[in-house]
Amino acid sequence: MTLGGWIVMALSVGGMTGLLAWCIYKVVSIPGATEHLHSQADIETPDIECD
Amino acid sequence: MSQATPGKEAWASRIGVILAVTGSAVGLGNFLRFPGLAAQYGGGAFMIPYAVAFVLLGLPIAWVEWSIGRYGGARGYNSSPGIYRTIWKTRAAPYFGVLSMVIPVMIYMYYVYVEAWCLAYAMRYLFGAMDFEHAADYEEFFGAFVGAGGHGDAVMIPGEGLLGSAVFFLVVCFVVNFVLIYRGLTRGIEWFCRWAMPALIVCALVILVRVLTLGTPDPAAPEQSVLNGLGYMWNPGANEVGLLGALRNPEIWMAAAGQIFFSLSVGFGIIITYSSYLHRDDDIALSSVTASAGNGFCEVALGGLITIPAAFVFLGFAFVQDPPGTFGMGFVALPNVFGEMPAGRWFGFLFFFLLFLAAVTSSLSMLQPAIALLEEGLGLGRKASVALLGFITAVGAAFVVFFSEGFVALDTIDFWIGTFCIYVLATFQVILFGWILGGDRGFDELRRGAEIRIPAIFKYVIKYVAPVYLLTIIGFWLYSELLTVPEDPEETTRLQQIVQSGEVQLSLILILMVGTLFTLLIAQSVKRWRAAERAQVEVIP
C-alpha cells in the first residue's frame, strides 16, 4: 500500500462517510424534514390499491 | 410496556426515515458489481473516474430524474414515454422511453439470476454445504454452480441435488418476486429497508473487521497479505498498465459512470416512475442526496474494503486481475473469509440471505416502469401487465442461464444495457432537463419543497458540464473501439466481440427484440394518448 493508496482510500471512504453523516445531520436537524423525505421504498403506486 | 414519549417517537420516526431512504438503493451493485469492476479496471485507478462521476454525474442526474418524474406526474403521467412527451412536445420524445423500459427489464433478466446465487449460498450455509478445504475449491464450486465452464451446464442438476442447482434457486426467486409484485405486497420493502438493511450493514462491518485482521493467512505466499490487497484496491496504478495507462482507456470512465448510475438506480427510468407519484411539494433534493450517500457508503466503505482485499489474500493477484464475471468475485472471495471466522457458517448464511433480500427489493422496483407503461398506455390492469412482463423476463433469464460459458450472456447484457444504454439514457435526460425543460425551470422544479438549498453551480453542471462530460466520454470510447488494435491478440474490443462471437450476437439480438417490442408498445400508447387528447379538445371546444 503506497502513500497514494492511503490518500485515495482516506478520501474515498472519508468522503462517503462524511457525506452520509451530513445528510443524517440535515434529516435530524431540519424540523419536519422527515415528513417530506421519500425513497423508492415508501412510495406507493396507486395501481396496487385499485386493481 | 412503557409509554413512548413524543420526543422518542420523533427520534424513532427520524431514524426510520433515514434508514428507509439510505437503504432504498442498496443492492447487489454495492457488494458484488462494484468490487468486480474496480478489480477489472485497476483498483485505485478506477476510484478517480468513480469519484468524478459521483459528483458531476451521479448526484446531478439523480436530481434530474426525480425532478422530471415529479414534473410529469403533476401532469398526469407515470411512465417515462408519457413524461418525456409532456416536456418535449415532439413525435420523437416518447420513443426515447424505449431505453427506460428496456434497461430495467433487461437488467432484471440477469439481476434475478445473481439474486438466485445469493439465495443458494445462504441456503447452502444454512444446511452446512459450504465447507470447502482450499481457496481454489470455492472458485471451482462457483464455476460449476453457475455453469461457467460450458453453455447449458447450469441447467444440469449436479449430484448434490437441488441445493447445487442454480436453476432451482432462480425459479424460487422468480416465483417470490412475481408473487410479491402480482399481489402488490411491495410495502414489505419499506419494512426491509428499516430493519434488515441495518442488519446487513452490521454484518458487513463484522466481516470487514475480520478481513482487516486476516494478516497473511498462507505463510507460503507472503505477498498475499491484507495490506497488499488494500494496495490493489486503493493504490492508483496498481495493475500493469499504471495509473495513466488505465485513465487513458475511455472504457474506465464509462464503466465508472455506469457503476454510479447502476448502483444509484439513475439512468434506469425507475426513479422517474416512482417520483411521478410524489406530491408537488415533497422534497426530492435531500432525499436523493441521502439515498446516494447511503449507497456510496455501502459501496466504497464496505464493498471496497471487503471483497477485493479478501480476494487478493486468498486467491492472489492473478484472480483479482481477471475475476469470474462482473458479479462473481464476492461469491468466491467471501466464503474464504467466512471459513476463517468463528461462527462463519452463520455469518455466511446471514450475509448472503440479507443480500438476497436487498436484491429482491431492487428487482421489484425494476419492473415498475414497464408496468406503468402497460397500464397507462395500453390500459392493461396491473395483474395482466405483471403476467406479460413475467413471460418476457423469464425468456431473457433462461437465455442468460443457458449461455453461461465465461458468463458471456450476462456480461454482454450487463455491458450493453447496464453500462452503455444507461449512459445514453442519462445523457438524453440531462439534455432534456437542462436544454428542453430549461435550466431555470428545471432548477425551480428541483428546488420546490427542497429541504436543502442546492448550490446554483449545479444548474451549470447539469446544463453544460454533465452533457459535455457524457458526450466526450462516449465519443472517445467509440473512437478507441473503432480504431484501437489490442496489443494482446487474445484481447478483443467490445465491437470486435460482436463480429467474432455468436453468443454476443445472440445477446444483442435479444436486446433488439426487447427494444422492438417496447417500441411497438410505446407507438400504441402514443395513439391512445393522442386519441384521448383529441376527445378532450372536442368536449371542451
XYZ file of C-alpha atoms in Angstrom:
592
model
C 0.000 0.000 0.000
C 1.605 3.225 -1.152
C 1.109 6.725 0.239
C -1.085 7.435 -2.791
C -3.191 4.399 -1.889
C -3.677 5.592 1.691
C -4.679 9.039 0.391
C -7.165 7.623 -2.176
C -8.642 5.321 0.492
C -8.920 8.077 3.104
C -10.535 10.491 0.641
C -12.948 7.899 -0.775
C -14.059 6.301 2.486
C -13.910 9.589 4.409
C -15.772 11.475 1.681
C -18.641 8.997 1.523
C -18.866 8.678 5.313
C -18.768 12.455 5.697
C -21.497 12.966 3.086
C -23.701 10.370 4.774
C -23.102 11.957 8.187
C -24.009 15.400 6.784
C -27.246 14.010 5.303
C -28.180 12.376 8.613
C -27.419 15.632 10.431
C -29.687 17.510 7.988
C -32.515 14.992 8.361
C -32.462 15.171 12.154
C -31.851 18.900 12.460
C -34.370 20.315 9.958
C -37.796 20.486 11.632
C -40.400 18.472 9.721
C -37.880 17.160 7.181
C -38.885 13.548 7.725
C -42.437 14.273 6.589
C -41.262 15.370 3.148
C -38.455 12.886 2.549
C -39.100 9.931 0.246
C -37.416 6.913 -1.251
C -38.461 4.279 -3.763
C -39.228 2.081 -0.765
C -42.035 4.176 0.688
C -43.699 5.481 -2.490
C -46.934 3.578 -3.016
C -48.142 3.212 -6.572
C -51.898 3.828 -6.777
C -52.484 0.891 -9.157
C -51.924 -1.543 -6.276
C -54.920 -0.189 -4.407
C -57.367 -0.032 -7.314
C -56.597 -3.263 -9.211
C -44.943 -1.663 28.418
C -43.626 1.834 28.849
C -45.313 4.643 27.014
C -43.051 6.214 24.374
C -42.687 9.940 24.847
C -43.379 12.218 21.855
C -39.634 13.018 21.734
C -38.723 9.346 21.492
C -41.369 8.788 18.818
C -39.975 11.670 16.798
C -36.472 10.202 17.017
C -37.722 6.734 16.090
C -39.526 8.252 13.119
C -36.427 10.181 12.003
C -34.171 7.155 12.295
C -36.764 5.091 10.425
C -36.860 7.621 7.597
C -33.054 7.790 7.437
C -32.807 4.014 7.252
C -35.576 3.758 4.642
C -34.041 6.434 2.427
C -30.405 5.339 2.743
C -31.235 1.668 2.393
C -33.531 2.025 -0.599
C -30.792 1.890 -3.223
C -28.517 -0.698 -1.588
C -28.309 -3.960 -3.532
C -26.047 -6.270 -5.487
C -24.345 -3.337 -7.204
C -22.660 -2.276 -3.961
C -21.248 -5.519 -2.616
C -20.755 -7.533 -5.827
C -20.670 -5.399 -9.013
C -18.552 -2.517 -7.689
C -15.642 -4.697 -6.442
C -15.751 -6.714 -9.689
C -15.490 -3.589 -11.838
C -12.894 -1.908 -9.616
C -10.731 -5.033 -9.899
C -11.147 -5.261 -13.677
C -10.170 -1.630 -14.210
C -7.152 -1.486 -11.880
C -8.448 -0.841 -8.343
C -7.216 2.587 -7.233
C -7.188 3.950 -10.794
C -10.917 3.164 -11.044
C -11.648 5.336 -7.988
C -10.597 8.552 -9.775
C -13.242 8.425 -12.571
C -15.639 6.970 -9.986
C -15.305 9.972 -7.644
C -15.531 12.449 -10.533
C -18.641 10.703 -11.881
C -20.287 10.662 -8.451
C -20.059 14.448 -8.079
C -20.513 15.572 -11.697
C -22.964 12.925 -12.911
C -24.432 10.765 -10.132
C -25.851 13.444 -7.833
C -26.929 15.900 -10.584
C -28.613 13.228 -12.702
C -30.369 11.790 -9.648
C -31.823 15.285 -9.081
C -32.718 15.472 -12.789
C -34.616 12.181 -12.698
C -36.506 12.983 -9.512
C -37.454 16.425 -10.911
C -38.527 15.183 -14.354
C -40.618 12.434 -12.766
C -42.402 14.732 -10.326
C -42.975 17.277 -13.120
C -44.568 14.629 -15.357
C -46.565 13.115 -12.511
C -48.149 16.509 -11.799
C -49.327 16.489 -15.455
C -50.916 13.052 -15.177
C -48.194 10.722 -16.481
C -46.316 7.984 -14.641
C -44.469 6.239 -17.484
C -41.308 7.809 -18.869
C -42.535 7.897 -22.527
C -45.538 9.921 -21.331
C -43.373 12.130 -19.121
C -40.819 12.816 -21.891
C -43.767 13.763 -24.142
C -45.051 16.364 -21.665
C -41.628 18.020 -21.525
C -40.559 17.741 -25.171
C -43.552 18.151 -27.444
C -42.302 16.256 -30.478
C -43.233 12.934 -32.057
C -39.790 11.513 -31.229
C -39.806 12.255 -27.499
C -41.799 9.245 -26.213
C -39.619 6.852 -28.230
C -36.595 7.754 -26.090
C -38.635 5.991 -23.431
C -37.761 2.678 -25.105
C -34.462 2.849 -23.237
C -36.153 3.430 -19.896
C -38.231 0.290 -20.491
C -35.508 -1.946 -21.937
C -32.887 -1.063 -19.311
C -34.731 -2.139 -16.136
C -36.458 -5.110 -17.807
C -33.217 -6.492 -19.257
C -31.184 -5.808 -16.134
C -33.868 -7.765 -14.272
C -33.130 -10.774 -16.537
C -29.633 -11.237 -15.111
C -30.081 -9.467 -11.785
C -32.615 -12.103 -10.710
C -30.075 -14.807 -11.593
C -27.403 -13.224 -9.367
C -30.113 -12.847 -6.714
C -30.620 -16.624 -7.026
C -26.896 -17.212 -6.374
C -27.237 -15.216 -3.121
C -30.222 -17.307 -2.024
C -28.438 -20.525 -2.974
C -25.321 -19.571 -0.998
C -27.481 -18.597 2.005
C -29.262 -21.962 1.924
C -26.016 -23.859 1.441
C -24.555 -22.133 4.513
C -27.742 -22.883 6.470
C -27.521 -26.591 5.636
C -23.731 -26.742 6.094
C -22.905 -27.369 2.428
C -20.218 -24.676 2.008
C -17.382 -26.277 3.915
C -14.543 -26.489 1.395
C -10.914 -27.041 2.306
C -8.927 -24.835 -0.094
C -9.496 -21.379 -1.591
C -9.406 -22.875 -5.092
C -12.271 -25.235 -4.134
C -14.615 -22.268 -3.695
C -13.623 -20.987 -7.129
C -14.157 -24.411 -8.672
C -17.537 -24.812 -6.958
C -18.741 -21.378 -8.085
C -17.712 -22.018 -11.697
C -19.517 -25.363 -11.744
C -22.584 -23.976 -9.926
C -23.198 -21.160 -12.411
C -22.119 -23.181 -15.459
C -19.103 -21.014 -16.314
C -17.392 -23.995 -17.970
C -19.851 -24.550 -20.811
C -23.177 -23.443 -22.241
C -26.102 -25.259 -20.656
C -24.022 -26.540 -17.716
C -26.054 -24.514 -15.205
C -29.216 -26.303 -16.338
C -27.849 -29.704 -15.244
C -28.603 -30.701 -11.661
C -25.374 -32.000 -10.105
C -25.055 -34.962 -7.742
C -25.843 -32.974 -4.601
C -29.446 -32.306 -5.688
C -31.456 -29.080 -5.594
C -29.016 -27.387 -3.219
C -26.485 -27.424 -6.035
C -28.863 -26.255 -8.758
C -28.680 -22.586 -9.720
C -31.782 -23.037 -11.887
C -33.835 -24.284 -8.930
C -32.984 -21.145 -6.938
C -33.666 -18.987 -9.992
C -37.180 -20.439 -10.223
C -37.695 -19.794 -6.489
C -36.571 -16.164 -6.889
C -38.779 -15.660 -9.936
C -41.816 -17.010 -8.083
C -41.083 -14.915 -4.960
C -40.636 -11.717 -6.990
C -43.716 -12.174 -9.118
C -45.960 -13.188 -6.226
C -44.870 -10.021 -4.393
C -45.467 -7.819 -7.447
C -48.638 -9.606 -8.599
C -50.258 -9.318 -5.187
C -48.967 -5.784 -4.652
C -47.099 -6.714 -1.468
C -44.406 -4.131 -2.038
C -44.993 -2.471 1.326
C -42.632 -5.067 2.760
C -39.815 -3.188 1.011
C -40.071 -0.297 3.442
C -40.020 -2.717 6.374
C -36.905 -4.326 4.907
C -35.113 -1.025 4.494
C -35.856 -0.055 8.089
C -34.846 -3.281 9.794
C -32.978 -5.725 7.583
C -30.756 -3.110 5.931
C -29.098 -2.073 9.242
C -28.593 -5.787 9.957
C -26.846 -6.161 6.573
C -24.594 -3.187 7.343
C -23.724 -4.522 10.831
C -22.982 -7.935 9.307
C -20.760 -6.284 6.666
C -18.913 -4.323 9.394
C -18.164 -7.557 11.298
C -16.882 -9.144 8.061
C -14.800 -6.012 7.418
C -13.111 -6.331 10.820
C -12.288 -9.976 10.054
C -10.887 -9.112 6.611
C -8.689 -6.341 8.014
C -7.294 -8.699 10.677
C -6.535 -11.584 8.293
C -2.846 -10.687 8.054
C -1.109 -13.243 5.813
C -3.085 -16.475 6.212
C -0.850 -18.502 3.862
C 2.802 -18.322 5.013
C 3.830 -19.925 1.701
C 2.515 -16.841 -0.131
C 3.736 -13.863 1.926
C 2.842 -11.389 -0.835
C -0.856 -12.277 -0.403
C -1.351 -10.033 2.638
C -4.237 -7.758 3.592
C -2.044 -4.708 3.158
C -1.201 -5.723 -0.418
C -4.891 -6.473 -1.016
C -5.798 -2.992 0.183
C -2.980 -1.722 -2.014
C -4.535 -3.352 -5.087
C -7.895 -1.764 -4.279
C -6.628 1.717 -3.464
C -3.158 2.302 -4.964
C -3.508 4.464 -8.059
C -1.914 2.424 -10.835
C -1.872 -0.933 -9.035
C -2.104 -3.009 -12.211
C 0.399 -3.473 -15.013
C -0.757 -0.557 -17.219
C -0.222 2.006 -14.440
C -2.360 4.993 -13.479
C -2.052 6.993 -16.703
C -2.429 3.886 -18.848
C -5.623 2.999 -17.014
C -7.026 6.542 -17.220
C -6.245 6.761 -20.954
C -8.761 3.991 -21.588
C -12.177 5.661 -22.180
C -13.928 2.461 -21.087
C -12.776 3.001 -17.457
C -14.572 6.390 -17.440
C -17.651 4.850 -18.989
C -17.610 1.884 -16.591
C -17.157 4.153 -13.547
C -20.055 6.378 -14.582
C -22.092 3.272 -15.442
C -21.428 1.860 -11.966
C -22.554 5.114 -10.338
C -25.727 5.037 -12.432
C -26.280 1.312 -11.807
C -25.936 1.469 -8.051
C -27.866 4.738 -7.603
C -30.591 3.401 -9.965
C -30.003 6.546 -12.046
C -30.452 6.429 -15.832
C -32.737 3.404 -15.496
C -36.121 5.078 -15.786
C -37.029 3.694 -12.355
C -36.732 6.913 -10.337
C -38.755 8.844 -12.938
C -41.663 6.462 -12.494
C -41.532 6.421 -8.690
C -41.110 10.195 -8.345
C -44.128 10.754 -10.619
C -46.268 9.525 -7.708
C -44.909 12.211 -5.331
C -46.830 15.293 -4.221
C -45.892 18.614 -5.762
C -44.134 19.922 -2.637
C -42.406 16.764 -1.461
C -38.655 17.017 -1.023
C -36.543 15.477 -3.750
C -33.225 17.255 -3.116
C -32.259 15.922 0.323
C -33.989 12.582 -0.370
C -31.824 11.838 -3.387
C -28.564 13.016 -1.754
C -29.273 10.869 1.333
C -30.032 7.808 -0.812
C -26.872 8.410 -2.869
C -24.732 8.887 0.251
C -26.043 5.710 1.917
C -25.457 3.825 -1.275
C -21.960 5.264 -1.753
C -21.028 4.443 1.837
C -22.060 0.781 1.431
C -20.243 0.579 -1.891
C -16.947 2.292 -1.126
C -16.519 1.913 2.642
C -17.865 -1.661 2.856
C -17.803 -3.243 -0.626
C -14.437 -1.697 -1.485
C -12.740 -2.633 1.763
C -14.051 -6.194 1.990
C -14.255 -8.041 -1.309
C -11.082 -7.130 -3.231
C -8.682 -7.377 -0.249
C -10.276 -10.740 0.684
C -9.979 -11.998 -2.906
C -6.338 -10.859 -3.044
C -5.439 -12.557 0.249
C -6.993 -15.922 -0.579
C -6.752 -16.154 -4.366
C -3.896 -13.873 -5.337
C -3.115 -11.173 -7.884
C -3.969 -13.216 -10.993
C -7.517 -13.912 -9.765
C -8.170 -10.274 -8.808
C -6.974 -9.057 -12.208
C -9.288 -11.438 -14.044
C -12.293 -12.099 -11.792
C -15.044 -14.577 -12.783
C -17.538 -12.197 -14.384
C -18.558 -8.798 -13.042
C -20.574 -10.226 -10.153
C -18.572 -13.369 -9.386
C -15.723 -12.116 -7.189
C -17.777 -11.891 -3.986
C -19.074 -15.456 -4.385
C -15.520 -16.805 -4.488
C -13.730 -14.439 -2.086
C -16.233 -14.055 0.762
C -16.736 -17.778 1.531
C -12.982 -17.902 2.239
C -13.425 -15.132 4.828
C -16.368 -16.954 6.434
C -14.165 -20.054 6.569
C -11.716 -18.085 8.745
C -14.370 -16.638 11.099
C -15.819 -18.007 14.325
C -19.464 -18.931 13.541
C -18.548 -18.309 9.901
C -21.312 -20.614 8.692
C -23.944 -18.414 10.351
C -22.341 -15.181 9.174
C -22.265 -16.657 5.679
C -25.942 -17.503 5.876
C -26.884 -14.108 7.321
C -24.823 -12.074 4.845
C -25.998 -13.844 1.700
C -29.607 -14.019 2.910
C -29.723 -10.293 3.718
C -28.046 -9.576 0.379
C -30.714 -11.711 -1.286
C -33.449 -9.648 0.448
C -31.741 -6.405 -0.614
C -31.643 -7.730 -4.178
C -35.352 -8.606 -4.051
C -36.231 -5.025 -3.079
C -34.189 -3.699 -6.008
C -35.528 -6.198 -8.538
C -39.150 -5.465 -7.611
C -38.670 -1.806 -8.469
C -37.136 -2.707 -11.862
C -40.468 -3.845 -13.254
C -42.480 -0.786 -12.162
C -41.522 1.424 -15.176
C -42.798 -1.181 -17.669
C -45.903 -1.847 -15.547
C -46.639 1.903 -15.568
C -46.400 1.980 -19.409
C -48.602 -1.071 -19.905
C -51.252 0.347 -17.563
C -51.103 3.924 -18.747
C -50.507 3.407 -22.448
C -52.369 0.184 -23.194
C -54.984 0.246 -20.452
C -53.924 -3.138 -19.061
C -54.551 -3.972 -15.411
C -51.643 -4.466 -13.031
C -52.009 -8.236 -12.980
C -52.104 -8.562 -16.789
C -49.054 -6.272 -17.026
C -47.168 -8.348 -14.466
C -48.057 -11.587 -16.303
C -46.782 -10.192 -19.637
C -43.556 -8.973 -18.049
C -43.169 -12.306 -16.274
C -43.138 -14.062 -19.648
C -40.645 -11.623 -21.237
C -38.222 -11.689 -18.312
C -38.449 -15.487 -17.967
C -37.350 -15.908 -21.601
C -34.475 -13.467 -21.050
C -33.373 -15.090 -17.786
C -33.399 -18.524 -19.471
C -31.128 -17.084 -22.181
C -28.688 -15.752 -19.554
C -28.686 -19.097 -17.703
C -28.117 -21.157 -20.864
C -25.314 -19.074 -22.400
C -23.245 -19.276 -19.237
C -19.784 -20.227 -20.582
C -17.445 -17.463 -19.431
C -20.555 -15.501 -18.311
C -20.865 -14.367 -21.933
C -24.599 -13.562 -21.974
C -24.578 -11.970 -18.512
C -21.515 -9.832 -19.169
C -22.632 -8.810 -22.673
C -26.062 -7.668 -21.480
C -24.513 -6.078 -18.398
C -22.146 -4.004 -20.544
C -24.511 -3.004 -23.368
C -27.532 -2.442 -21.124
C -26.073 -1.963 -17.613
C -23.363 0.451 -18.793
C -23.839 1.657 -22.390
C -27.642 2.120 -22.578
C -27.804 3.607 -19.065
C -25.133 6.041 -20.201
C -27.134 7.011 -23.303
C -30.378 7.415 -21.338
C -28.637 9.539 -18.694
C -27.269 11.748 -21.498
C -30.738 12.165 -23.006
C -32.290 13.003 -19.639
C -29.702 15.580 -18.680
C -30.184 17.310 -22.073
C -33.971 17.086 -21.665
C -33.735 18.759 -18.254
C -31.060 21.352 -19.000
C -31.952 22.360 -22.549
C -35.557 21.380 -23.309
C -37.303 21.860 -19.978
C -34.788 24.676 -19.452
C -32.155 25.120 -16.768
C -34.096 27.753 -14.795
C -37.442 25.953 -14.993
C -35.820 22.649 -14.183
C -33.964 24.086 -11.220
C -37.159 25.724 -9.912
C -38.829 22.305 -10.092
C -35.918 20.733 -8.206
C -35.914 23.412 -5.513
C -39.657 23.240 -4.841
C -40.172 21.633 -1.432
C -36.415 21.051 -1.076
C -35.175 20.614 2.493
C -31.657 21.722 1.481
C -30.509 24.506 -0.783
C -28.768 23.056 -3.800
C -25.876 25.332 -4.840
C -26.649 27.270 -8.024
C -23.447 25.953 -9.595
C -25.220 22.642 -10.154
C -27.542 24.400 -12.630
C -24.473 24.890 -14.835
C -23.133 21.428 -14.038
C -26.426 19.925 -15.273
C -26.710 22.184 -18.299
C -23.109 22.238 -19.528
C -20.680 20.020 -17.629
C -22.684 16.778 -17.446
C -23.728 16.650 -21.142
C -20.230 17.603 -22.339
C -18.682 15.032 -19.977
C -21.054 12.272 -21.124
C -20.777 13.042 -24.841
C -16.974 13.377 -24.686
C -16.527 10.025 -22.973
C -18.887 8.287 -25.352
C -17.101 9.894 -28.331
C -13.651 8.821 -27.101
C -14.949 5.348 -26.331
C -16.376 4.913 -29.838
C -13.148 6.287 -31.337
C -10.989 3.864 -29.354
C -13.316 0.928 -30.105
C -13.196 1.603 -33.836
C -9.515 2.420 -34.172
C -7.668 0.563 -31.417
C -5.927 -2.693 -32.210
C -5.292 -4.577 -28.922
C -1.617 -5.468 -28.315
C -2.555 -8.864 -26.904
C -4.144 -10.947 -29.730
C -6.376 -12.688 -27.169
C -7.916 -9.373 -26.118
C -10.799 -8.004 -28.137
C -12.685 -4.722 -28.053
C -16.446 -4.675 -27.462
C -17.132 -4.073 -31.147
C -14.760 -6.857 -32.212
C -16.593 -9.224 -29.865
C -19.795 -8.547 -31.803
C -18.143 -9.636 -35.027
C -16.332 -12.637 -33.564
C -18.727 -14.198 -31.047
C -22.014 -15.847 -31.952
C -23.172 -15.672 -28.323
C -22.536 -11.929 -28.201
C -24.517 -11.543 -31.437
C -27.402 -13.549 -29.948
C -27.330 -11.400 -26.790
C -27.577 -8.257 -28.910
C -30.413 -9.777 -30.962
C -32.272 -10.382 -27.678
C -31.709 -6.732 -26.720
C -33.006 -5.606 -30.136
C -36.076 -7.850 -29.860
C -36.997 -6.455 -26.444
C -36.349 -2.947 -27.763
C -38.615 -3.543 -30.779
C -41.387 -4.891 -28.562
C -41.303 -1.804 -26.355
C -41.131 0.494 -29.401
C -44.380 -1.064 -30.655
C -45.968 -0.770 -27.207
C -44.970 2.898 -26.998
C -46.336 3.536 -30.524
C -49.658 2.046 -29.433
C -49.589 4.092 -26.222
C -48.952 7.300 -28.164
C -52.010 6.557 -30.351
C -54.154 6.159 -27.238
C -52.810 9.355 -25.673
C -53.474 11.317 -28.876
C -56.994 9.915 -29.143
C -57.660 10.876 -25.524
C -56.304 14.393 -26.135
C -58.475 14.822 -29.274
C -61.537 13.676 -27.319
C -60.740 16.201 -24.607
C -60.475 19.030 -27.163
C -63.849 18.049 -28.667
C -65.548 18.054 -25.236
C -64.051 21.455 -24.356
C -64.286 23.410 -27.616
